[in-house]
Short mmCIF file of C-alpha atoms and ligand atoms in Angstrom, two decimals:
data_model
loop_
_atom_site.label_atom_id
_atom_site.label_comp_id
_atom_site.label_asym_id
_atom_site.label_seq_id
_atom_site.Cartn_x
_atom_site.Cartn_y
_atom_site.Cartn_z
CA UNK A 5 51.90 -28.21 27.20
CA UNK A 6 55.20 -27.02 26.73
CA UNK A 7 57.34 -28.04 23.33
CA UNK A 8 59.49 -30.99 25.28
CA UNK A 9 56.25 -32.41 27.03
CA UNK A 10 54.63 -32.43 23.39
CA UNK A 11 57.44 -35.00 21.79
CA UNK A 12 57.40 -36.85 24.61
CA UNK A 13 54.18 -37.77 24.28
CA UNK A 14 53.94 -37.59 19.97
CA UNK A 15 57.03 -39.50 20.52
CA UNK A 16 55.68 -42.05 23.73
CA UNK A 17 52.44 -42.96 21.85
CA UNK A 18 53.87 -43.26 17.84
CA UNK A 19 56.99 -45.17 19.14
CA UNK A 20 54.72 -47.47 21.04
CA UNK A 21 52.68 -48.30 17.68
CA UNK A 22 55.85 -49.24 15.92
CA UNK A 23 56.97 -51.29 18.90
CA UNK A 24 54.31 -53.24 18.32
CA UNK A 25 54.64 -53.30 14.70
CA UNK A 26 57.74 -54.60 15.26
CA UNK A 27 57.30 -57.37 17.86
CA UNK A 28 54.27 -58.44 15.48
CA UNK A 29 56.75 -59.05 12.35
CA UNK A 30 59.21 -61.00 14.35
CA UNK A 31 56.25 -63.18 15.70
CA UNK A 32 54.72 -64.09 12.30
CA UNK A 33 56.91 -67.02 11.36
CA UNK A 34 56.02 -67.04 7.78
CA UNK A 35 58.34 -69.37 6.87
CA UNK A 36 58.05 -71.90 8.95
CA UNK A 37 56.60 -75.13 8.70
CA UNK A 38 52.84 -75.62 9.52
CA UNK A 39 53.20 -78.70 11.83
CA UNK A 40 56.47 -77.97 14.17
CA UNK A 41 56.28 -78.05 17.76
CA UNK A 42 58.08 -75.45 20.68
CA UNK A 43 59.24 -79.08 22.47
CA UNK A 44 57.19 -77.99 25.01
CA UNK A 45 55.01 -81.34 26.32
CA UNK A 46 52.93 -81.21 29.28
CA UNK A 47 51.09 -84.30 30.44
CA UNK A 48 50.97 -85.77 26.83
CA UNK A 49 49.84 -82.44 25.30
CA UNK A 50 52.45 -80.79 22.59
CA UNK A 51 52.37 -77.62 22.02
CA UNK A 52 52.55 -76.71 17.89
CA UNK A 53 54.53 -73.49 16.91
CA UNK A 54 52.36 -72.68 13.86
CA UNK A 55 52.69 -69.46 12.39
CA UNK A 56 49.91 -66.21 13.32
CA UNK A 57 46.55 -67.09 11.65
CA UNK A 58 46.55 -64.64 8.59
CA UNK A 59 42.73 -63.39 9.67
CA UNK A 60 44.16 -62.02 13.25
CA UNK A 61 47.70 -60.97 11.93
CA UNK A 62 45.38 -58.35 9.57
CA UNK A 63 43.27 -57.13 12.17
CA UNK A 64 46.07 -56.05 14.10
CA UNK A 65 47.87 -54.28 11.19
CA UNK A 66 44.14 -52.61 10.32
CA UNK A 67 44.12 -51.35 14.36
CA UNK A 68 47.38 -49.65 14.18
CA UNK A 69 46.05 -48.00 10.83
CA UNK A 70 43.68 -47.09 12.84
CA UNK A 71 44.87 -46.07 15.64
CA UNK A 72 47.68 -43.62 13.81
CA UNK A 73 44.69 -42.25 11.30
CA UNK A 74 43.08 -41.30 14.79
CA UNK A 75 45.88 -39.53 15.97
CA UNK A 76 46.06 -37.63 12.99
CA UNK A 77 42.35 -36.86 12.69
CA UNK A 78 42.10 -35.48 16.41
CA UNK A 79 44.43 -33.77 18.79
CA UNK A 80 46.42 -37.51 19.91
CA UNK A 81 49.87 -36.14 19.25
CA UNK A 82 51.10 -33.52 22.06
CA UNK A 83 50.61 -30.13 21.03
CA UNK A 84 49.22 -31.09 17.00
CA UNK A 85 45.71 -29.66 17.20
CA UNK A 86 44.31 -32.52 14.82
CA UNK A 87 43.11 -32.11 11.29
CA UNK A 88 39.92 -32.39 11.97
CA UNK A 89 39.64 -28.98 14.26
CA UNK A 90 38.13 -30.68 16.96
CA UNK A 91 38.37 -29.70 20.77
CA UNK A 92 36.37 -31.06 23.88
CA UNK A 93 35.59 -27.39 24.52
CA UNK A 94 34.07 -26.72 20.82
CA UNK A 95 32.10 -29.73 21.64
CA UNK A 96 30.63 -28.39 24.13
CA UNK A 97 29.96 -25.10 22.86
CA UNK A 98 27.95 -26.63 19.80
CA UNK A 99 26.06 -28.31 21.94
CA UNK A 100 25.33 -25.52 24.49
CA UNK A 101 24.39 -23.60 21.37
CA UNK A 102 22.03 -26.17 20.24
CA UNK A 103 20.23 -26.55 23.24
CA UNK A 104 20.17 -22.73 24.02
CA UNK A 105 18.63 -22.90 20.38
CA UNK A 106 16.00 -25.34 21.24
CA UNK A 107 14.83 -24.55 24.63
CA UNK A 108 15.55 -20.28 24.66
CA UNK A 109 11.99 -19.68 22.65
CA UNK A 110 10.61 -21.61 25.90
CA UNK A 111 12.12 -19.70 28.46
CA UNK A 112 11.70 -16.23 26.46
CA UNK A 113 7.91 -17.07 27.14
CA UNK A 114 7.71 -15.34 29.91
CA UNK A 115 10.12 -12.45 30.10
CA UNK A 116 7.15 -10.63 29.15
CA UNK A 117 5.48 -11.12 32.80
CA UNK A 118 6.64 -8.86 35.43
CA UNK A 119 8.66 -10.81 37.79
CA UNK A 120 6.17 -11.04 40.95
CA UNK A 121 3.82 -12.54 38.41
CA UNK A 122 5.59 -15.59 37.50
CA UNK A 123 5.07 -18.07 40.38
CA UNK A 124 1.62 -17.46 39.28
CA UNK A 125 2.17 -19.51 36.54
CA UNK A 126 2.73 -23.50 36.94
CA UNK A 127 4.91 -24.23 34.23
CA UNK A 128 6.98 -21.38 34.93
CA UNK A 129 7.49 -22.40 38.66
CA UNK A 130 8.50 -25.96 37.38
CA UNK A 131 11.15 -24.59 35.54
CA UNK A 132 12.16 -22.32 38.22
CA UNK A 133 12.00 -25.28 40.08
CA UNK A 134 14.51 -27.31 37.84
CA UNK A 135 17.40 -23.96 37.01
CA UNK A 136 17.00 -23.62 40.86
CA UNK A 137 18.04 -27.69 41.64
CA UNK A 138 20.79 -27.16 39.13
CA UNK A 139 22.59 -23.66 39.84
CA UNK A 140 21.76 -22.88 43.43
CA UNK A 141 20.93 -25.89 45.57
CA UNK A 142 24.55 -26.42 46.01
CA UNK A 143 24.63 -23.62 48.13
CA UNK A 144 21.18 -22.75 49.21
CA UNK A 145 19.98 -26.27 50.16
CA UNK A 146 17.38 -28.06 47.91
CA UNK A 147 14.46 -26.70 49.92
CA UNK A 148 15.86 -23.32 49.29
CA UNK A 149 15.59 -23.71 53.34
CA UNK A 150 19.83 -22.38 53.61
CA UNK A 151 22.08 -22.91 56.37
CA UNK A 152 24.94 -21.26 57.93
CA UNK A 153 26.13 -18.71 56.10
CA UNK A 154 23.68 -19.27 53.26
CA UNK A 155 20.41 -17.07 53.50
CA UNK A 156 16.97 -19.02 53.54
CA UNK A 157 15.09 -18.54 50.42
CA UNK A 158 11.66 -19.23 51.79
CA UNK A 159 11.03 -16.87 54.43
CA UNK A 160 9.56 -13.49 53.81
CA UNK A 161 13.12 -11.92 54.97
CA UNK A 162 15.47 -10.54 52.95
CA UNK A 163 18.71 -8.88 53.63
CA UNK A 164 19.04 -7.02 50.20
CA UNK A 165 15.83 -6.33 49.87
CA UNK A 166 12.18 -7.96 49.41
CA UNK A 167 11.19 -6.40 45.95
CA UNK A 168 11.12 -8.84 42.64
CA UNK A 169 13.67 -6.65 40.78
CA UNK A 170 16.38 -6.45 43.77
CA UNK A 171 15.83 -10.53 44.03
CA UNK A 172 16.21 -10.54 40.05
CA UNK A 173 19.35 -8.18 40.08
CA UNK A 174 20.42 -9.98 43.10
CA UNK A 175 20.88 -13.20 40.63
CA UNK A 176 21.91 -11.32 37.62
CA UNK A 177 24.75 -9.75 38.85
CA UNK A 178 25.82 -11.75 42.60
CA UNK A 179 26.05 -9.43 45.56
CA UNK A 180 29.11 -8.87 47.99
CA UNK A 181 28.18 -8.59 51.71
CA UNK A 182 31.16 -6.21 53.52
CA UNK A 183 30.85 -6.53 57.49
CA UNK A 184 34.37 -4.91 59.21
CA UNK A 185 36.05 -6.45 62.19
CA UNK A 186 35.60 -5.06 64.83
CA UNK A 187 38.24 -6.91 66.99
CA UNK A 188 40.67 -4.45 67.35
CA UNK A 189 38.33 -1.46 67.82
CA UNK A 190 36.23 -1.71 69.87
CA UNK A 191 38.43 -4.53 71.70
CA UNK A 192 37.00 -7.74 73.85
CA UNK A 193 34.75 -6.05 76.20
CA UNK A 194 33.33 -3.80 73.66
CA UNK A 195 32.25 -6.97 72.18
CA UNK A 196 30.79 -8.29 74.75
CA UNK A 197 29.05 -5.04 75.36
CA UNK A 198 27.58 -4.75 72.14
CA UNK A 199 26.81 -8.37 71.61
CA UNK A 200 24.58 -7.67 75.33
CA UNK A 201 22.83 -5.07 73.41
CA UNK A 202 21.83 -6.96 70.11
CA UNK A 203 20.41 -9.47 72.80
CA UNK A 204 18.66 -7.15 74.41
CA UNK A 205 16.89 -5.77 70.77
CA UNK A 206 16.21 -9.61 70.47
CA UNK A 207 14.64 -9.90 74.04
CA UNK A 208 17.51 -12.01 75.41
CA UNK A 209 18.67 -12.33 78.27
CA UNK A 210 21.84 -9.61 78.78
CA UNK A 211 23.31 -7.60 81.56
CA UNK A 212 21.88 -4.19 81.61
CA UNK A 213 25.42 -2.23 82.30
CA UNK A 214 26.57 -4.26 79.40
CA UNK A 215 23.72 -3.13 77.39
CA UNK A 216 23.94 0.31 78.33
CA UNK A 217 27.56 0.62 77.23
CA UNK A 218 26.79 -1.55 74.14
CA UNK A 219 23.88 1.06 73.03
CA UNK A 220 26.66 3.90 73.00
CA UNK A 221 29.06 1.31 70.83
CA UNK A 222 26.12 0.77 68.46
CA UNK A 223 25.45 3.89 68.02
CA UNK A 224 28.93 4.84 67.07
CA UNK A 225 30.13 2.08 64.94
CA UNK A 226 27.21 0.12 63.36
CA UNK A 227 24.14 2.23 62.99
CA UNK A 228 25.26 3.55 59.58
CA UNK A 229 25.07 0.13 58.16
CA UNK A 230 22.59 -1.55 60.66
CA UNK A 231 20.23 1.57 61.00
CA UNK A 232 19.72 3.53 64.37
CA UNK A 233 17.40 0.67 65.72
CA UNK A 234 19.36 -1.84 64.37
CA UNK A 235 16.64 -3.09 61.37
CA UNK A 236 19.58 -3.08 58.81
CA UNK A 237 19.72 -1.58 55.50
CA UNK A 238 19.42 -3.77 52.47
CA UNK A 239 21.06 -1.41 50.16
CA UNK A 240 24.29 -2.42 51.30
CA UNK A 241 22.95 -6.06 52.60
CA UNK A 242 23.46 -5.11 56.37
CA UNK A 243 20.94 -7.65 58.05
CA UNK A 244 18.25 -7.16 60.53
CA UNK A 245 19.82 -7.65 64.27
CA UNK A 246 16.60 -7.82 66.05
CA UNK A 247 14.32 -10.13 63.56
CA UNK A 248 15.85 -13.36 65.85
CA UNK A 249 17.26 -14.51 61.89
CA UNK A 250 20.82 -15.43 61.48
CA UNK A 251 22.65 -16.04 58.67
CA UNK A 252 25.82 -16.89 60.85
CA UNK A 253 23.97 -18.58 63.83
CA UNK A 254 22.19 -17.20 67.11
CA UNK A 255 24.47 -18.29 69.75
CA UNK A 256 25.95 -15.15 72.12
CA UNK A 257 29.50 -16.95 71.01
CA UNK A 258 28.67 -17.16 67.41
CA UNK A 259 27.17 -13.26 66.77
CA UNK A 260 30.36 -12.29 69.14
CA UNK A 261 32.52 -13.66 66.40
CA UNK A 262 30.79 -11.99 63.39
CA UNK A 263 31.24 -8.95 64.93
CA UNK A 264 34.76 -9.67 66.33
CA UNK A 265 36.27 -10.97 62.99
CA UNK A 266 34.12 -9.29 60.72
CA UNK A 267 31.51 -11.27 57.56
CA UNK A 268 31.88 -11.17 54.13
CA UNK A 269 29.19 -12.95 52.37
CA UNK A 270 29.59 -13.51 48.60
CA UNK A 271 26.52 -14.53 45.98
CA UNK A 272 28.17 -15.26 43.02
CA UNK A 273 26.55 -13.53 40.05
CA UNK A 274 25.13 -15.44 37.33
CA UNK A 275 24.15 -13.43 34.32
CA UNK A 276 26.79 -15.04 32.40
CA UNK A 277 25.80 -18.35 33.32
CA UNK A 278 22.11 -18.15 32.55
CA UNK A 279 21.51 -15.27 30.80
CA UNK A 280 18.63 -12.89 31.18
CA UNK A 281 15.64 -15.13 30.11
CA UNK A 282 16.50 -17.79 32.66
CA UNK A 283 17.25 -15.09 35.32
CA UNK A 284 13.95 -14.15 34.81
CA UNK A 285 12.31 -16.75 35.65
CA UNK A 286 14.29 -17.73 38.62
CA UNK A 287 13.41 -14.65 40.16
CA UNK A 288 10.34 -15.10 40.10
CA UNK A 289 10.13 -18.59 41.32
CA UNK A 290 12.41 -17.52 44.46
CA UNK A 291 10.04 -14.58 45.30
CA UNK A 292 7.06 -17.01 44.97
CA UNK A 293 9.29 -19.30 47.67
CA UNK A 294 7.21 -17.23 50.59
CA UNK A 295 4.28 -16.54 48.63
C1 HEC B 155 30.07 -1.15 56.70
C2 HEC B 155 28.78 -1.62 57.11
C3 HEC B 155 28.67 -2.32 58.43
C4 HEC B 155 29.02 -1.85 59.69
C5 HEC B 155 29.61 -0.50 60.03
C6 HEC B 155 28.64 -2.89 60.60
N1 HEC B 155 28.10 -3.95 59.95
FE1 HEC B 155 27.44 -5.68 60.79
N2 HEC B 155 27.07 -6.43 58.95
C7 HEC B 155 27.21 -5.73 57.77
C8 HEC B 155 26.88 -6.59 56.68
C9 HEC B 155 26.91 -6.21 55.20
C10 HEC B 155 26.57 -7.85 57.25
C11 HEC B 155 26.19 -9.14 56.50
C12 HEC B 155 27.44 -9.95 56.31
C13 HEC B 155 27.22 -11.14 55.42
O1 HEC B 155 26.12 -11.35 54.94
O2 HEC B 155 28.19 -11.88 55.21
C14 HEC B 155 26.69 -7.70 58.68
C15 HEC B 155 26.48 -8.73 59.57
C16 HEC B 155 26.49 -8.58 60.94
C17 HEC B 155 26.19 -9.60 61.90
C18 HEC B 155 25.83 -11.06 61.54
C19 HEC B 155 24.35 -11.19 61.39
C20 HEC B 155 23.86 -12.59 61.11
O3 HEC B 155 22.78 -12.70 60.51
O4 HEC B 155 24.54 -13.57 61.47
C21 HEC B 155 26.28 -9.07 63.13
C22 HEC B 155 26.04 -9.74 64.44
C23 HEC B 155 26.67 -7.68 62.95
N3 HEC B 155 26.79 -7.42 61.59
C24 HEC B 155 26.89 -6.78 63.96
C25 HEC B 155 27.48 -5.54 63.78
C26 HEC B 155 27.91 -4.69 64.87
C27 HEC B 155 27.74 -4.99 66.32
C28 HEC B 155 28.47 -3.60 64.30
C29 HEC B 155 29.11 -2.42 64.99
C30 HEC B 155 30.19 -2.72 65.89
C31 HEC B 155 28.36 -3.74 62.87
N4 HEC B 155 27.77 -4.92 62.60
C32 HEC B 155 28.82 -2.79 61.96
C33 HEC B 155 27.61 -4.43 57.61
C34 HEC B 155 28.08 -3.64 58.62
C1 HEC B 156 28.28 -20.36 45.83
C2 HEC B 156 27.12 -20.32 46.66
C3 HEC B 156 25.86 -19.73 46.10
C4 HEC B 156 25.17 -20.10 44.97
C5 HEC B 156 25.53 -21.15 43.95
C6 HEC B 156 23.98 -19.29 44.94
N1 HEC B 156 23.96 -18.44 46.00
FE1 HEC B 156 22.51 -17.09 46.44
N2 HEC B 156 23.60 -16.42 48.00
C7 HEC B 156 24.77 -16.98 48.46
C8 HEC B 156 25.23 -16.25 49.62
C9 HEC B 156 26.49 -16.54 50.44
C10 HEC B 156 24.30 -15.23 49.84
C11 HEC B 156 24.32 -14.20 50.96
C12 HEC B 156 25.22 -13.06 50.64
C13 HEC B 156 25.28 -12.18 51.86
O1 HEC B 156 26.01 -12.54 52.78
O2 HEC B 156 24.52 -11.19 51.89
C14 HEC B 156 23.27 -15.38 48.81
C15 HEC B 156 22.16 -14.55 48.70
C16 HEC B 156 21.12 -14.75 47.82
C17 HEC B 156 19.93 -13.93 47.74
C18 HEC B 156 19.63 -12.71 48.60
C19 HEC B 156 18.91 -13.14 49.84
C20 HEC B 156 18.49 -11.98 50.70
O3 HEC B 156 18.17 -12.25 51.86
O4 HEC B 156 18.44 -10.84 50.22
C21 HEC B 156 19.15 -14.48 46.76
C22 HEC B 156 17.78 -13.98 46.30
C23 HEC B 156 19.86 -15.60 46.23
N3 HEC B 156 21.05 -15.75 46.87
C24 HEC B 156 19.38 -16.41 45.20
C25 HEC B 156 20.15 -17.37 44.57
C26 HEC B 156 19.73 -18.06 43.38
C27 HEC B 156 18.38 -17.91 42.69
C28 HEC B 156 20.76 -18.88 43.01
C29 HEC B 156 20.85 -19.78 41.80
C30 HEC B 156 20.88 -19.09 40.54
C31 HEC B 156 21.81 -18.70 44.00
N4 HEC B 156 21.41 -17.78 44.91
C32 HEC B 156 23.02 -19.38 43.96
C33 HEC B 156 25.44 -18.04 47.92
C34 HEC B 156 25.08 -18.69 46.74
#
């Protein structure tokens, strides 16, 4: 908050307290007369103009102590950090650190099993169950089941790779997926020519002179991520063309605009997040997904 917006606002909320102060003291009649009325008379009824009972005047006096000994206490006044120290983000962190403090030992358990031994073990999988509802449902459905543009968990297929440490490092650190466009190299008919062959390594229907010229596209611009029969490489996350799985749907329309435009997949890593213990046991619970 910038130096003005601060007085405005130490200004806005200890300038409203003494407005109130104010208005109070020239409300509290303490000289007058118990007894008098305002003149006011409504169907027989008179209205008195006695003076504030003393009880409520002194509660409101003790809630503007109040309320200013709260402003000074915490950060109330613009840019005055409080005299207590406190901040909604130190909060938090104490009670991050108590938790991590309480519930670490439990998850440090099992760092000692290997990885593809873990869904093995029931309480493990429930907790795997629980990290997995709270940091990667969002994006990989609550069945782990995916959807576009979000790999399925449960099937045996895996574009980086199907061992328990590449799922593990897979979490840990994210991974970024890097498919070019090919729009403006090969141009439209060379994507239509290559999308006939992908078909055709799917048995699809395709046009054979299509596929032909497609096969001589493949093998010039995608093999070296795809591999020479197309079964991908998970070292740099290039999928599997002819498994009939597809991360970015199976239509002829939909694969010619991956390759036209180009993919870029992103797993966000989250070593920071959870740390290693909890990464651990994640891992294992997603590799026991198609176990
Ligand atoms: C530099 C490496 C690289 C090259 C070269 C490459 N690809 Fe890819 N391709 C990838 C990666 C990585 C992905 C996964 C993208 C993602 O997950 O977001 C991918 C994804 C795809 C997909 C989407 C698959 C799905 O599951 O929906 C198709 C189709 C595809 N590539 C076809 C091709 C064709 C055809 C060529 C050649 C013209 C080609 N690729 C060249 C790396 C490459
Ligand atoms: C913001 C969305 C997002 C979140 C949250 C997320 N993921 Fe992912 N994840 C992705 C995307 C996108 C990919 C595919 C990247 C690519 O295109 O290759 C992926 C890929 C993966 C893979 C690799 C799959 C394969 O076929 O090799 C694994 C394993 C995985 N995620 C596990 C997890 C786990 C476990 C969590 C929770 C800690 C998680 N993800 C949270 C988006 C997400």
């Amino acid at each position: 908050m910038s130096t003005a917006w601060s007085w405005v606002v130490i200004i806005g909320s200890l300038g409203s307290i003494l407005f109130f102060y104010v208005v109070l003291q020239l409300n509290r009649q303490t000289g007058k007369e118990s007894g008098e009325t305002t003149g006011h008379i409504h169907d027989g009824i008179e209205e008195y103009d006695n003076p504030l009972p003393a009880w409520w005047y002194w509660l409101f006096v003790l809630t503007m102590i109040y309320g200013v000994g709260y402003l000074i206490w915490y950060p109330g006044l613009g840019n005055f950090p409080g005299i207590a120290d406190w901040t909604s983000v130190g909060e938090l962190e104490t009670d991050q650190e108590a938790s991590r403090a309480r519930y670490e030992p439990l998850f440090a358990k099992y760092r000692q099993l290997p990885v593809a031994e873990i869904y093995k073990v029931p309480a493990a999988v429930k907790m795997g169950q629980r990290l997995f509802a709270n940091n990667c449902s969002v994006c990989h459905g609550s069945t782990a089941a995916g959807g576009f543009g979000f790999p399925d968990l449960i099937d045996d297929v895996w574009t980086w790779g199907a061992e328990a440490s590449t799922i593990k490092q897979t979490i840990l650190h994210g991974r970024k997926a890097a498919m070019p466009a090919w729009g403006t190299v090969i141009g439209d008919q060379g994507i239509r020519d290559v999308t006939a062959y992908i078909l055709s390594l799917n048995n699809r229907e395709a046009d054979p002179d299509a596929v032909a010229q497609g096969e001589t596209l493949f093998g010039n611009f995608c093999i070296a991520c795809h591999g020479p029969e197309g079964k991908g490489l998970p070292a740099l996350g290039a999928p599997d063309l002819t498994n009939g799985i597809w991360l970015y749907g199976n239509s002829r329309s939909r694969i010619e605009f991956s390759i036209r435009n180009g993919r870029n997949g992103e797993m966000p890593g989250f070593k920071h997040k959870l740390g290693e213990n909890k990464a651990h046991i994640l891992a294992g619970y997603v590799y026991g997904l198609s176990r």
